């Protein structure tokens, strides 16, 4: 199984990687992307079987002395919209540590955004997991989605 993790928080990446090492077959190939652009490019070039996707992403990968572009509060959602546009049906699980996204009148909560994703991306959206690095409930939620969907 080919899995992409699209996430800019390195602590979160390590925790997800550790989870996958325990839960997924050893034959799984996991690749990491750290921004909207690098993640979308990889998906378009070689769609994986599964994507573990952060919702808020920088536009570009972070590098020393280089701007990462603007933060995209709904970067994960935008990636799923592009996937739908290009008819890419890799399965997606959103893993986020934020309870709301966007600002002002465009602000949307975790549950509302999850419902919106179910409605707009029924062919490939598997669910959302609220990530808390100090707890382990997220692992049980992710395990449940994986076992019932993949």
Tab-separated table of C-alpha atoms in Angstrom:
chain	number	residue	atom	x	y	z
A	1	UNK	CA	0.000	0.000	0.000
A	2	UNK	CA	1.307	3.436	-0.953
A	3	UNK	CA	0.577	6.080	1.704
A	4	UNK	CA	1.233	9.834	1.594
A	5	UNK	CA	1.361	11.931	4.753
A	6	UNK	CA	0.847	15.611	3.945
A	7	UNK	CA	1.666	17.481	7.158
A	8	UNK	CA	3.948	20.385	8.114
A	9	UNK	CA	4.269	19.698	11.872
A	10	UNK	CA	7.286	17.422	12.377
A	11	UNK	CA	6.188	16.220	15.833
A	12	UNK	CA	2.842	15.168	14.380
A	13	UNK	CA	4.593	13.508	11.422
A	14	UNK	CA	6.710	11.406	13.805
A	15	UNK	CA	3.688	10.328	15.855
A	16	UNK	CA	1.742	9.356	12.731
A	17	UNK	CA	4.788	7.526	11.362
A	18	UNK	CA	5.111	5.574	14.619
A	19	UNK	CA	1.408	4.702	14.499
A	20	UNK	CA	1.698	3.450	10.908
A	21	UNK	CA	4.757	1.348	11.758
A	22	UNK	CA	2.651	-0.450	14.376
A	23	UNK	CA	-0.597	-0.710	12.404
A	24	UNK	CA	0.133	-1.107	8.704
A	25	UNK	CA	1.684	-3.991	6.764
A	26	UNK	CA	5.462	-3.817	6.488
A	27	UNK	CA	5.068	-3.723	2.713
A	28	UNK	CA	3.442	-0.265	2.948
A	29	UNK	CA	5.488	2.540	1.424
A	30	UNK	CA	5.058	5.838	3.260
A	31	UNK	CA	6.100	9.171	1.727
A	32	UNK	CA	6.031	12.578	3.411
A	33	UNK	CA	5.126	15.972	1.982
A	34	UNK	CA	5.175	19.176	3.993
A	35	UNK	CA	3.054	21.688	2.054
A	36	UNK	CA	0.056	22.188	-0.199
A	37	UNK	CA	2.169	22.406	-3.363
A	38	UNK	CA	4.456	19.423	-2.754
A	39	UNK	CA	1.543	17.247	-1.617
A	40	UNK	CA	-0.669	18.121	-4.569
A	41	UNK	CA	2.187	17.634	-7.039
A	42	UNK	CA	2.919	14.152	-5.658
A	43	UNK	CA	-0.773	13.174	-5.744
A	44	UNK	CA	-1.137	14.295	-9.359
A	45	UNK	CA	2.075	12.560	-10.487
A	46	UNK	CA	1.544	9.231	-8.698
A	47	UNK	CA	-1.739	8.900	-6.772
A	48	UNK	CA	-1.322	6.814	-3.607
A	49	UNK	CA	-3.764	4.339	-2.100
A	50	UNK	CA	-4.197	6.446	1.060
A	51	UNK	CA	-3.534	10.053	2.064
A	52	UNK	CA	-3.290	11.207	5.688
A	53	UNK	CA	-3.908	14.914	5.267
A	54	UNK	CA	-3.552	17.932	7.520
A	55	UNK	CA	-6.160	20.624	7.004
A	56	UNK	CA	-4.011	23.740	7.530
A	57	UNK	CA	-0.884	23.767	5.377
A	58	UNK	CA	1.748	26.231	4.184
A	59	UNK	CA	1.757	26.855	0.439
A	60	UNK	CA	5.398	25.773	0.007
A	61	UNK	CA	7.774	23.484	1.905
A	62	UNK	CA	9.744	25.172	4.675
A	63	UNK	CA	13.445	25.636	3.993
A	64	UNK	CA	16.082	27.749	5.723
A	65	UNK	CA	16.029	31.377	4.573
A	66	UNK	CA	13.139	30.784	2.151
A	67	UNK	CA	9.570	32.005	2.578
A	68	UNK	CA	6.998	29.232	2.836
A	69	UNK	CA	4.243	31.306	1.275
A	70	UNK	CA	0.955	32.085	2.909
A	71	UNK	CA	-0.669	29.673	5.292
A	72	UNK	CA	-3.681	27.939	3.774
A	73	UNK	CA	-6.224	27.441	6.603
A	74	UNK	CA	-8.171	25.032	4.371
A	75	UNK	CA	-5.218	23.663	2.405
A	76	UNK	CA	-6.284	20.052	2.941
A	77	UNK	CA	-9.791	20.848	1.756
A	78	UNK	CA	-8.333	22.598	-1.292
A	79	UNK	CA	-6.252	19.492	-2.076
A	80	UNK	CA	-9.405	17.362	-1.961
A	81	UNK	CA	-11.159	19.813	-4.313
A	82	UNK	CA	-8.255	19.470	-6.757
A	83	UNK	CA	-8.409	15.675	-6.434
A	84	UNK	CA	-12.094	15.775	-7.326
A	85	UNK	CA	-11.383	18.087	-10.274
A	86	UNK	CA	-8.698	15.725	-11.627
A	87	UNK	CA	-10.778	12.602	-10.827
A	88	UNK	CA	-8.188	11.234	-8.368
A	89	UNK	CA	-9.877	8.878	-5.916
A	90	UNK	CA	-7.102	8.080	-3.441
A	91	UNK	CA	-8.690	7.518	-0.027
A	92	UNK	CA	-8.245	10.463	2.381
A	93	UNK	CA	-8.275	10.723	6.170
A	94	UNK	CA	-7.901	14.223	7.605
A	95	UNK	CA	-5.795	14.425	10.778
A	96	UNK	CA	-5.861	17.850	12.401
A	97	UNK	CA	-5.105	19.401	15.763
A	98	UNK	CA	-7.296	22.450	15.192
A	99	UNK	CA	-10.919	22.771	16.259
A	100	UNK	CA	-11.751	25.465	13.704
A	101	UNK	CA	-10.394	26.705	10.392
A	102	UNK	CA	-10.378	30.033	8.584
A	103	UNK	CA	-11.214	33.454	9.970
A	104	UNK	CA	-14.181	35.766	10.377
A	105	UNK	CA	-17.263	34.879	8.372
A	106	UNK	CA	-15.370	32.021	6.669
A	107	UNK	CA	-14.523	30.295	9.968
A	108	UNK	CA	-15.726	26.693	10.092
A	109	UNK	CA	-15.594	24.150	12.933
A	110	UNK	CA	-14.103	20.635	12.908
A	111	UNK	CA	-17.463	18.813	12.844
A	112	UNK	CA	-18.960	21.134	10.238
A	113	UNK	CA	-15.942	20.752	7.968
A	114	UNK	CA	-16.025	16.966	8.391
A	115	UNK	CA	-19.699	16.934	7.356
A	116	UNK	CA	-18.894	19.153	4.385
A	117	UNK	CA	-16.138	16.744	3.283
A	118	UNK	CA	-18.500	13.733	3.567
A	119	UNK	CA	-20.971	15.584	1.372
A	120	UNK	CA	-18.543	16.929	-1.229
A	121	UNK	CA	-16.061	14.028	-1.466
A	122	UNK	CA	-18.052	10.810	-0.873
A	123	UNK	CA	-15.898	8.802	-3.286
A	124	UNK	CA	-12.675	9.169	-1.327
A	125	UNK	CA	-13.130	10.914	2.052
A	126	UNK	CA	-12.983	8.348	4.875
A	127	UNK	CA	-13.244	10.631	7.918
A	128	UNK	CA	-11.492	13.100	10.216
A	129	UNK	CA	-9.375	12.550	13.301
A	130	UNK	CA	-8.757	15.192	15.960
A	131	UNK	CA	-5.048	14.917	16.827
A	132	UNK	CA	-3.901	15.621	20.393
A	133	UNK	CA	-0.182	15.017	20.806
A	134	UNK	CA	-0.502	14.601	24.572
A	135	UNK	CA	-3.239	11.968	24.318
A	136	UNK	CA	-3.869	8.711	22.529
A	137	UNK	CA	-7.567	8.949	21.589
A	138	UNK	CA	-6.547	10.002	18.086
A	139	UNK	CA	-4.829	6.631	17.549
A	140	UNK	CA	-8.019	4.729	18.412
A	141	UNK	CA	-10.038	6.942	16.063
A	142	UNK	CA	-7.535	6.545	13.225
A	143	UNK	CA	-7.316	2.783	13.800
A	144	UNK	CA	-11.121	2.535	13.630
A	145	UNK	CA	-11.304	4.446	10.331
A	146	UNK	CA	-8.483	2.407	8.811
A	147	UNK	CA	-9.927	-0.946	9.852
A	148	UNK	CA	-13.417	-0.129	8.645
A	149	UNK	CA	-12.400	1.495	5.361
A	150	UNK	CA	-9.059	0.389	3.964
